[in-house]
PDB file of C-alpha atoms in Angstrom:
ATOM      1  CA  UNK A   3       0.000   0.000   0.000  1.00  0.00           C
ATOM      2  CA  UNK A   4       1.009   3.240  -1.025  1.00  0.00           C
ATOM      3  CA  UNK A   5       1.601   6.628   1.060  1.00  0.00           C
ATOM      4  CA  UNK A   6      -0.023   9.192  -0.551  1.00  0.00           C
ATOM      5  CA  UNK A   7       0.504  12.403   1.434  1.00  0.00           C
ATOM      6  CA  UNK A   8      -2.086  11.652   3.637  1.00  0.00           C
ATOM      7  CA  UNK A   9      -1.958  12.427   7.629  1.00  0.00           C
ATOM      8  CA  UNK A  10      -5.006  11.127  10.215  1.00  0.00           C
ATOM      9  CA  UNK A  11      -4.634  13.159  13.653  1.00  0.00           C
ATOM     10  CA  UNK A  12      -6.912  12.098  16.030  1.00  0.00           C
ATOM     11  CA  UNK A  13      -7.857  14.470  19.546  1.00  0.00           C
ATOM     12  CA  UNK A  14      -7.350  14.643  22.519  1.00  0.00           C
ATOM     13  CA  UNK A  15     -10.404  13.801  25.751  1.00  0.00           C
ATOM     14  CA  UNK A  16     -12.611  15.851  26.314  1.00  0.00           C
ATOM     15  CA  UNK A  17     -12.306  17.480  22.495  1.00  0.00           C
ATOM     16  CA  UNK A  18     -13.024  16.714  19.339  1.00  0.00           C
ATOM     17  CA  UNK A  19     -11.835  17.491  15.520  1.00  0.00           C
ATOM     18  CA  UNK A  20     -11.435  21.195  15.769  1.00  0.00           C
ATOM     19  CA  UNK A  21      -8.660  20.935  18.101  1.00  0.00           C
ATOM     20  CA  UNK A  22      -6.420  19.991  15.130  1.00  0.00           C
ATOM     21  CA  UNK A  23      -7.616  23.265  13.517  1.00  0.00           C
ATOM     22  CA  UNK A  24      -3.987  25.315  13.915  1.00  0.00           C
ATOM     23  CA  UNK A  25      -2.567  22.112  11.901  1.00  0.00           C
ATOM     24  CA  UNK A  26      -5.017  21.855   9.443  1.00  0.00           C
ATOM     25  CA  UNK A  27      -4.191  25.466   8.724  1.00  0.00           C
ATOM     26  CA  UNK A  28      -1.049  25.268   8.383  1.00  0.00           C
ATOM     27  CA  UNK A  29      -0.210  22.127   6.457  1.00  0.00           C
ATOM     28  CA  UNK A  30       2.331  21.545   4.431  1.00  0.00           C
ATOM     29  CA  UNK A  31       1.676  21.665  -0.072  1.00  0.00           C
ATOM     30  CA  UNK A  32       1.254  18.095  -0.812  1.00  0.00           C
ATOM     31  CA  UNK A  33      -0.673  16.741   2.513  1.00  0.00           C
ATOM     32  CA  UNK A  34      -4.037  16.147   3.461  1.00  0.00           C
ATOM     33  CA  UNK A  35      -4.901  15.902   6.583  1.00  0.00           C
ATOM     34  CA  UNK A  36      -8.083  13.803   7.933  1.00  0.00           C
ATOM     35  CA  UNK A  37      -9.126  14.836  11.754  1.00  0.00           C
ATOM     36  CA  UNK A  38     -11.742  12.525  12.316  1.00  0.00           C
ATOM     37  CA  UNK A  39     -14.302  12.838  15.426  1.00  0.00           C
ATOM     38  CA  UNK A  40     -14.231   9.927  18.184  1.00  0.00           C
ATOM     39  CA  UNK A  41     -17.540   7.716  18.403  1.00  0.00           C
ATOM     40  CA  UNK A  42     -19.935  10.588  20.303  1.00  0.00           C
ATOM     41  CA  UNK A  43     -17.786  13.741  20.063  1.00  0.00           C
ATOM     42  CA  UNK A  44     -17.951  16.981  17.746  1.00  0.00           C
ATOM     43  CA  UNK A  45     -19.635  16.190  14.742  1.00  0.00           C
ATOM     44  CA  UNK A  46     -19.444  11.961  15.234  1.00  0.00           C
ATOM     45  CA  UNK A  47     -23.253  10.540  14.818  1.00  0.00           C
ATOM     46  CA  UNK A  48     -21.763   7.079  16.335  1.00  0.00           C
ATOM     47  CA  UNK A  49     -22.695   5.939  19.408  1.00  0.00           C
ATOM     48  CA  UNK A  50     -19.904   6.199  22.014  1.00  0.00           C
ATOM     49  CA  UNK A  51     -17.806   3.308  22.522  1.00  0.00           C
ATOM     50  CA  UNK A  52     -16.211   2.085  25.851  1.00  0.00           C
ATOM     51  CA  UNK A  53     -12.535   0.490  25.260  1.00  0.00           C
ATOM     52  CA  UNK A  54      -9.296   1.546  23.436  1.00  0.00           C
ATOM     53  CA  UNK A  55      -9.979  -0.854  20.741  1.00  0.00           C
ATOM     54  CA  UNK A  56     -13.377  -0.002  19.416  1.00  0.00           C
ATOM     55  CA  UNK A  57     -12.320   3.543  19.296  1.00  0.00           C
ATOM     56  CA  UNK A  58      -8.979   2.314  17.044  1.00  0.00           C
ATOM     57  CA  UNK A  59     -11.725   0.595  14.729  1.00  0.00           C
ATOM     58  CA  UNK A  60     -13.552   3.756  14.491  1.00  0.00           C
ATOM     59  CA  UNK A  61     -10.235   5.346  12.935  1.00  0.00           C
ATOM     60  CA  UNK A  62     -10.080   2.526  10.526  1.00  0.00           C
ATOM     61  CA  UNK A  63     -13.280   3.065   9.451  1.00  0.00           C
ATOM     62  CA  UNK A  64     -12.777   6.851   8.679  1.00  0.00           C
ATOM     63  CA  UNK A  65      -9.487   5.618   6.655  1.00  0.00           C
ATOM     64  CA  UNK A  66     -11.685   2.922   4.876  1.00  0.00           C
ATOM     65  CA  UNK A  67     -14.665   5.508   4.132  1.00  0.00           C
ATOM     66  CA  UNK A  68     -11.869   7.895   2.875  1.00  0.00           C
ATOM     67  CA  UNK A  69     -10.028   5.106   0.677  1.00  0.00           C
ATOM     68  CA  UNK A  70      -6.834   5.979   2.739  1.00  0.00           C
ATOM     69  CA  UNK A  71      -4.466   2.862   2.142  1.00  0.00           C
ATOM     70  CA  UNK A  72      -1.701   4.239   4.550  1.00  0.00           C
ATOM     71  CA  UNK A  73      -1.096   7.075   6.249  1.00  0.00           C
ATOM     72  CA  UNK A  74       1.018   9.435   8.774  1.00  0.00           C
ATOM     73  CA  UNK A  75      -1.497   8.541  11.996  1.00  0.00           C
ATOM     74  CA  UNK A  76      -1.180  10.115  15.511  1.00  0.00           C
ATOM     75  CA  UNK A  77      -2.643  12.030  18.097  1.00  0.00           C
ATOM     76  CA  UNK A  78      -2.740  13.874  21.191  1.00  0.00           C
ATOM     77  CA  UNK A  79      -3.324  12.606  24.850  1.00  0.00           C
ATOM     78  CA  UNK A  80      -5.722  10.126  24.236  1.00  0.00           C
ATOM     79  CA  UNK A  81      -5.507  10.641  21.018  1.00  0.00           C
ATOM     80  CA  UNK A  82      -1.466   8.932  21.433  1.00  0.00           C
ATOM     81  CA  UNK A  83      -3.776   5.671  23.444  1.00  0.00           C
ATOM     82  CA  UNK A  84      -5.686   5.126  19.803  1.00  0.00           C
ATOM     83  CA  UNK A  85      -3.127   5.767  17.652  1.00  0.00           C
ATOM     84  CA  UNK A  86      -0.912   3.199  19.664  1.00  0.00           C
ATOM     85  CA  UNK A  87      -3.968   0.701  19.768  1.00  0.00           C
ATOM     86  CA  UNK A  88      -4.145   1.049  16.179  1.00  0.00           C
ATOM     87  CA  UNK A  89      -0.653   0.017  15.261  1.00  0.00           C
ATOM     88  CA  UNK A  90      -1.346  -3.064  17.240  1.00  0.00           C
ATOM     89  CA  UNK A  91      -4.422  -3.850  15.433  1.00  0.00           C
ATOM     90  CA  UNK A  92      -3.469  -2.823  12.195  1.00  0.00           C
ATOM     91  CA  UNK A  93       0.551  -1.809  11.565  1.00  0.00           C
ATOM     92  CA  UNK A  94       0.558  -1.906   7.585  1.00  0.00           C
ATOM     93  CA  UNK A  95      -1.585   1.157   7.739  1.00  0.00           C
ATOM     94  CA  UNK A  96       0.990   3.329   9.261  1.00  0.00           C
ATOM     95  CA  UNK A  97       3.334   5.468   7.039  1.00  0.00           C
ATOM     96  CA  UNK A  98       4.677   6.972   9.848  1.00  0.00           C
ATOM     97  CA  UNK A  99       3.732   8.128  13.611  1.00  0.00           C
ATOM     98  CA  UNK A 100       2.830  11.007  15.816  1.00  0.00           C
ATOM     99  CA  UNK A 101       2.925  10.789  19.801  1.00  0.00           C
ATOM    100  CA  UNK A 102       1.871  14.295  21.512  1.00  0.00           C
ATOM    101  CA  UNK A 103       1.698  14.309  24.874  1.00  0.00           C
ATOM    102  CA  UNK A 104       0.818  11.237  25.996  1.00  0.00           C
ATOM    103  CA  UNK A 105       2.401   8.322  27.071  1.00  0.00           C
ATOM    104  CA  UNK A 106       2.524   4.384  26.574  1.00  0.00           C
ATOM    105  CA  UNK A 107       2.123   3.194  30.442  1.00  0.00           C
ATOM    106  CA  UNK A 108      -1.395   1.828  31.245  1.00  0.00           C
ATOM    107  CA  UNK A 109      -3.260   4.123  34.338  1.00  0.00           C
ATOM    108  CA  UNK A 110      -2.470   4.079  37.938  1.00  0.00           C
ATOM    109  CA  UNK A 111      -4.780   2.686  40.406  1.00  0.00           C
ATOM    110  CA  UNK A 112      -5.142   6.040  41.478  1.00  0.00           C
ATOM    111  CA  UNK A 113      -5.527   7.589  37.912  1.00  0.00           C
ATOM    112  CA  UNK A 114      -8.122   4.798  37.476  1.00  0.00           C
ATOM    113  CA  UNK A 115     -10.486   6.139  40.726  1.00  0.00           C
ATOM    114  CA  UNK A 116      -9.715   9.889  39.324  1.00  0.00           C
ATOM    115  CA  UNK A 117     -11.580   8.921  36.059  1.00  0.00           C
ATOM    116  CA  UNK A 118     -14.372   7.020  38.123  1.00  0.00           C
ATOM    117  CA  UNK A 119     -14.813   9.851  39.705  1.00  0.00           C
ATOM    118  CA  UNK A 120     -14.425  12.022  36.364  1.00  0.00           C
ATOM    119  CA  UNK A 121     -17.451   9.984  35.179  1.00  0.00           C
ATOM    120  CA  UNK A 122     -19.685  10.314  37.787  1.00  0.00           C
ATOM    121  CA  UNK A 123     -19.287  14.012  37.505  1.00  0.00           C
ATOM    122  CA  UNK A 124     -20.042  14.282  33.976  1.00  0.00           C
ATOM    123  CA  UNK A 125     -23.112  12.469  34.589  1.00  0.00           C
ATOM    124  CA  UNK A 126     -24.306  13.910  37.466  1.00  0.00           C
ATOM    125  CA  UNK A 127     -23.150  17.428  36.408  1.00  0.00           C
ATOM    126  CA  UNK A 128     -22.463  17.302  33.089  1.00  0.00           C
ATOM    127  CA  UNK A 129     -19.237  18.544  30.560  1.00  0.00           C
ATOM    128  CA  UNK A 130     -19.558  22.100  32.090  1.00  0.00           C
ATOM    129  CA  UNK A 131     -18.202  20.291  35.168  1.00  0.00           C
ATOM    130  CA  UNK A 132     -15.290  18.372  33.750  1.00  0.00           C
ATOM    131  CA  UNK A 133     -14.534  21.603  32.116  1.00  0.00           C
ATOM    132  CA  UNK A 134     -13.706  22.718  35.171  1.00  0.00           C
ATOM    133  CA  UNK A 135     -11.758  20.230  36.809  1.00  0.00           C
ATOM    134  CA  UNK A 136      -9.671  19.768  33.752  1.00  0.00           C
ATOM    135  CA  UNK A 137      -8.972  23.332  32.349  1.00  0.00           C
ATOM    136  CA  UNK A 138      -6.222  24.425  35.051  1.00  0.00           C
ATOM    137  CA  UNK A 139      -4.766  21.103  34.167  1.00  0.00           C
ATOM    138  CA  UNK A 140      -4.929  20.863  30.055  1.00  0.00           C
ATOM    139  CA  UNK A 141      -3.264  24.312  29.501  1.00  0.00           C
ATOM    140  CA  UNK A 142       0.371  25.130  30.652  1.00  0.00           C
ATOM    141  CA  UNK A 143       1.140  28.158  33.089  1.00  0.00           C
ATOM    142  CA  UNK A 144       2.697  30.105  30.754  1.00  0.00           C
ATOM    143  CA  UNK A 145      -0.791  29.577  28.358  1.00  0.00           C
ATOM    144  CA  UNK A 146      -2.956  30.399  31.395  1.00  0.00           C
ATOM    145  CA  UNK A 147      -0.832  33.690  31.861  1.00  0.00           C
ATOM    146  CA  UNK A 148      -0.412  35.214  28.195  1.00  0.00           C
ATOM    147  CA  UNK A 149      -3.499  33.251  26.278  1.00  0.00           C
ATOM    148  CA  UNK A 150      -6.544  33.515  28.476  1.00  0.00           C
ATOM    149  CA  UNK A 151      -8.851  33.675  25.369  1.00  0.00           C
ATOM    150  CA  UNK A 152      -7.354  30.028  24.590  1.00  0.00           C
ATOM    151  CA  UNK A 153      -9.322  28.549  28.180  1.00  0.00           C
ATOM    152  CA  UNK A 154     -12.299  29.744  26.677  1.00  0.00           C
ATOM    153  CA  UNK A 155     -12.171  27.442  23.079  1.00  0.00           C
ATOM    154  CA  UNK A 156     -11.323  24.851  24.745  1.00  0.00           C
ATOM    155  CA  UNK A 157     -14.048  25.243  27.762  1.00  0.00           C
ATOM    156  CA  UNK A 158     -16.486  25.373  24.224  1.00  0.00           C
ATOM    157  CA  UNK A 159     -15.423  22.176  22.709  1.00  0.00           C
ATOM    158  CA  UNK A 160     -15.585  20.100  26.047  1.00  0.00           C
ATOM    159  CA  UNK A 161     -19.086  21.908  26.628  1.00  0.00           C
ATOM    160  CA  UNK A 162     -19.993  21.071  22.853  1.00  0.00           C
ATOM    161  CA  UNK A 163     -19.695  17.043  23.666  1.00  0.00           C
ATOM    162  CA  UNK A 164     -22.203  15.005  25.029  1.00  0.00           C
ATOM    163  CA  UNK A 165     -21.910  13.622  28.858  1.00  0.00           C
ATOM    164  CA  UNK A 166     -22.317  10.205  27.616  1.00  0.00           C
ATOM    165  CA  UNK A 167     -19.178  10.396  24.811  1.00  0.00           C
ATOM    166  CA  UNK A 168     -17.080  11.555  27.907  1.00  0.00           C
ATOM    167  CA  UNK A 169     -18.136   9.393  29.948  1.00  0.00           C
ATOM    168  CA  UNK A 170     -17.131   6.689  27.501  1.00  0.00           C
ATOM    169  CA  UNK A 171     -14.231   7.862  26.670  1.00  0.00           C
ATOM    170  CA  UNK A 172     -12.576   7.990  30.304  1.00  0.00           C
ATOM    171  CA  UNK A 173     -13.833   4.313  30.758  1.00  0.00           C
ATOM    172  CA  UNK A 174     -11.952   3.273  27.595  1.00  0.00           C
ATOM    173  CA  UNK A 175      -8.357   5.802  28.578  1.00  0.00           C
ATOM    174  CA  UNK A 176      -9.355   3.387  32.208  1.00  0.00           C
ATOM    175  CA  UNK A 177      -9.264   0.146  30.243  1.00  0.00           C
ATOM    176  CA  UNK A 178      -6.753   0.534  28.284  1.00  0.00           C
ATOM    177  CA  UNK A 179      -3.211  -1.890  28.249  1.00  0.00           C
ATOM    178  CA  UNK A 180       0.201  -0.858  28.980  1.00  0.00           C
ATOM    179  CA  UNK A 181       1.806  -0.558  25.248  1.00  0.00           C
ATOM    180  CA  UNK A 182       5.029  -0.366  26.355  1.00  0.00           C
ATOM    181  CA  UNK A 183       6.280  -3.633  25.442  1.00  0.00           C
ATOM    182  CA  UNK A 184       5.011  -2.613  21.812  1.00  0.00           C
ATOM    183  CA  UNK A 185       6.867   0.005  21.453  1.00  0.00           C
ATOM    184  CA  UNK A 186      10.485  -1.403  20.208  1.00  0.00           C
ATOM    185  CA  UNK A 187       8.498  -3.048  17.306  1.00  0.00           C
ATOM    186  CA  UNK A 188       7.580   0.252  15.890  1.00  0.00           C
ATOM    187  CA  UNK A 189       9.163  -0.182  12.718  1.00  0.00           C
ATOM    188  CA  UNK A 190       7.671   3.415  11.460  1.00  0.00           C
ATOM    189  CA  UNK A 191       9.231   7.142  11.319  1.00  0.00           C
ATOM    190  CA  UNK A 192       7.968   8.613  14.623  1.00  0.00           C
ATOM    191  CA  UNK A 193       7.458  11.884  15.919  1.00  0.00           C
ATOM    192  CA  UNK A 194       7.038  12.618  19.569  1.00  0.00           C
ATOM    193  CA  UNK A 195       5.913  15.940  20.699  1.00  0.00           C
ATOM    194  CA  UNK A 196       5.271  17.059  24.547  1.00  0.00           C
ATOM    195  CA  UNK A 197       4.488  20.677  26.244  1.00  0.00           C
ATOM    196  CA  UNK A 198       7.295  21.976  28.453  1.00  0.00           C
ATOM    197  CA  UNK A 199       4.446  22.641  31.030  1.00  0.00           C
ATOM    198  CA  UNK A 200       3.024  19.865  30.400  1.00  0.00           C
ATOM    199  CA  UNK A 201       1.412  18.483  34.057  1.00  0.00           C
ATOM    200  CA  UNK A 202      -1.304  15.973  32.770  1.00  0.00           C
ATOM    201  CA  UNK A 203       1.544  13.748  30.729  1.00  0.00           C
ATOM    202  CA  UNK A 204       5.086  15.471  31.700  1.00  0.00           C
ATOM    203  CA  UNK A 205       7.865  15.492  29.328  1.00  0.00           C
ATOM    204  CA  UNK A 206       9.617  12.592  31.246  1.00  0.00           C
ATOM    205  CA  UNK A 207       6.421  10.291  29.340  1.00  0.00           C
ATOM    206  CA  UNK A 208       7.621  11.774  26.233  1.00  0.00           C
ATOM    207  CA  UNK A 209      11.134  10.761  27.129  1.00  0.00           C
ATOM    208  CA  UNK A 210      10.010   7.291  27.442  1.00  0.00           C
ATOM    209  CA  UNK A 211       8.483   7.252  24.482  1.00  0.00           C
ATOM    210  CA  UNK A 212      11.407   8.142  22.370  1.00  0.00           C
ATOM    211  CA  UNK A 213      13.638   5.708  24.316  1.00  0.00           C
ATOM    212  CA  UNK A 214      11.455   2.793  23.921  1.00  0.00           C
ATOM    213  CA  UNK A 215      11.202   3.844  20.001  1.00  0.00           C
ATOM    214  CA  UNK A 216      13.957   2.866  17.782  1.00  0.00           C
ATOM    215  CA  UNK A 217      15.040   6.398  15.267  1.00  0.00           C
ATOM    216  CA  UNK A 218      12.005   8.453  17.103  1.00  0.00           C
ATOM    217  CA  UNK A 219      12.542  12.026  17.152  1.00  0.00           C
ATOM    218  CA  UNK A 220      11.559  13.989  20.108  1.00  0.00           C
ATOM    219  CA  UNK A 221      10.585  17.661  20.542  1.00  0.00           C
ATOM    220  CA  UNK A 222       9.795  19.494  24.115  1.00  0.00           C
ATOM    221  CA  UNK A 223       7.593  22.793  23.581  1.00  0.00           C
ATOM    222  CA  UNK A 224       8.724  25.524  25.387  1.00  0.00           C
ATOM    223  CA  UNK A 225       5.760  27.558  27.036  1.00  0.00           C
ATOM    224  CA  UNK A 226       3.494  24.682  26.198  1.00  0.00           C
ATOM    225  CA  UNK A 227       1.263  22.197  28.278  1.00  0.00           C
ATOM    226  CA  UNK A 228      -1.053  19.561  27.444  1.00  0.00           C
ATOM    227  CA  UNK A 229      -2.421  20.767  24.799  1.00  0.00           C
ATOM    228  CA  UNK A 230       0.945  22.068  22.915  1.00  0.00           C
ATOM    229  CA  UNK A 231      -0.272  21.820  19.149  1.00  0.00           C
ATOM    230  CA  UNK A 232      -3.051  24.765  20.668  1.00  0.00           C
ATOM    231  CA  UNK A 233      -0.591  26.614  22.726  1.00  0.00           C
ATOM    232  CA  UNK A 234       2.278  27.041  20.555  1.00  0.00           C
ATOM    233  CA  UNK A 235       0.469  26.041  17.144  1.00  0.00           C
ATOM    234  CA  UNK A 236       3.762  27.421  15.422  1.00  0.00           C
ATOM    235  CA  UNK A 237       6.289  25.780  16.931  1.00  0.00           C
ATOM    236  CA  UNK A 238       4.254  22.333  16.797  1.00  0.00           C
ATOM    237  CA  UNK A 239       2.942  22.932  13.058  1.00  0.00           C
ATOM    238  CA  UNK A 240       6.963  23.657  11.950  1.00  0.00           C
ATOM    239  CA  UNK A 241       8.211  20.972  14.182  1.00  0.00           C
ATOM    240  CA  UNK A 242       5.293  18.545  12.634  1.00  0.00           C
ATOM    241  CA  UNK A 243       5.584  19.665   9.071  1.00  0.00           C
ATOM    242  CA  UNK A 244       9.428  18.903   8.881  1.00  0.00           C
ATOM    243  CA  UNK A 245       8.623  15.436   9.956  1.00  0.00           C
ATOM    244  CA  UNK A 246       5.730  15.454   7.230  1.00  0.00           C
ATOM    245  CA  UNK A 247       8.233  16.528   4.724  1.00  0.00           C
ATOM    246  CA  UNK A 248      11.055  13.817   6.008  1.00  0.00           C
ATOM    247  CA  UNK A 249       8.407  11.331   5.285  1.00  0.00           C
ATOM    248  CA  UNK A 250       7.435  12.290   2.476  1.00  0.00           C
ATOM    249  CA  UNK A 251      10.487  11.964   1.155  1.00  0.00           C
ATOM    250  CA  UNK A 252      11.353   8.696   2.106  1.00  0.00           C
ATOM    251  CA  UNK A 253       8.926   7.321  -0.144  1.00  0.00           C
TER     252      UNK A 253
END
């Protein structure tokens, strides 16, 4: 199967597609990017699904629908979980990788009670709630100082979801396996990308990454947290577009 240019970036929880918005923008001649919605979020009319897998398939299916053969496939925060589940399920369809802050390890026992408790809010109180809880966390100090406007787009796309996709979602990221035995068969150019500020997934997970990956590059953000590609859309479009163009290249 051939690589034709093509580049599937799939968002971070609680978002959707319009995260990916600064890249889209800002893609290289020659690319075309597909930023599909998770099962329940943004635009998606499928009904939410509850493990790491079945959201993986729902990628797949946006490649199939598209009559993608192979592509450059990543994503951000849990956005990194599917892109690593699909690899496992389906490794031919990879041209190459992006990682953005996330990381491979499967949750803590006490992660695991924060997102039982994450989904009990959400249904009790709804995404306005989770908002809350999670925007000190998703955006970097530096972001919170200079960017206030940026707190508010994001607060809008968690609010936009429904509480059941988020819900979901978090019991999926819950479920999900510890990948880091797969990562020294990643046989694909890799890019991994983490915020400076970064509290949610810390650099050091991004570090991991790129050890455990044979010939993975890795870039740290400056004045970026969890959600670098939002914060410092320049420096992670440039940083992502090289790669892009290295790829491309390759063919």
């Amino acid at each position: 199967m051939s690589f034709e240019g093509h580049v599937v970036l799939i968002h971070a929880f609680p978002l959707h597609a319009e995260l990916w918005k600064p890249q889209v923008e800002r893609a290289p001649a020659g690319t075309r990017f597909l930023t599909p919605d998770l099962p329940g979020f943004g635009r998606s009319r499928e009904v939410p699904v509850r493990s790491m897998e079945d959201l993986a398939r729902s990628v797949l299916r946006a490649l199939d629908e598209a009559k993608i053969d192979r592509a450059v496939i990543g994503g951000l925060s849990m956005g990194g979980y599917v892109t690593l589940a699909l690899y496992r399920m389906a490794a031919e369809r990879f041209a190459g990788m992006i990682l953005a802050d996330t990381r491979a390890t499967a949750d803590t026992e006490q992660q695991r009670e924060g997102r039982r408790k994450m989904i009990a809010t959400v249904r009790e109180r709804g995404p306005s709630a989770v908002a809350d809880e999670m925007l000190p966390k998703l955006l970097g100090e530096t972001t919170h100082r200079q960017q206030p406007a940026l707190a508010a787009r994001v607060r809008a796309m968690i609010e936009s979801n429904p509480a059941e996709a988020i819900a979901a979602a978090a019991e999926a990221m819950m479920g999900r396996p510890d990948s880091t035995a797969l990562l020294p068969s990643i046989s694909v150019p890799t890019l991994i990308i983490s915020g400076a500020e970064d509290v949610l997934t810390p650099p050091s997970d991004a570090e991991a990454l790129h050890a455990g990956i044979p010939g993975s590059r890795l870039a740290i953000l400056n004045n970026a947290g969890h959600l670098s590609n939002l914060e410092a859309p320049d420096a992670f479009s440039l940083t992502l577009n090289a790669f892009l163009t290295s790829v491309s290249a390759s063919r």
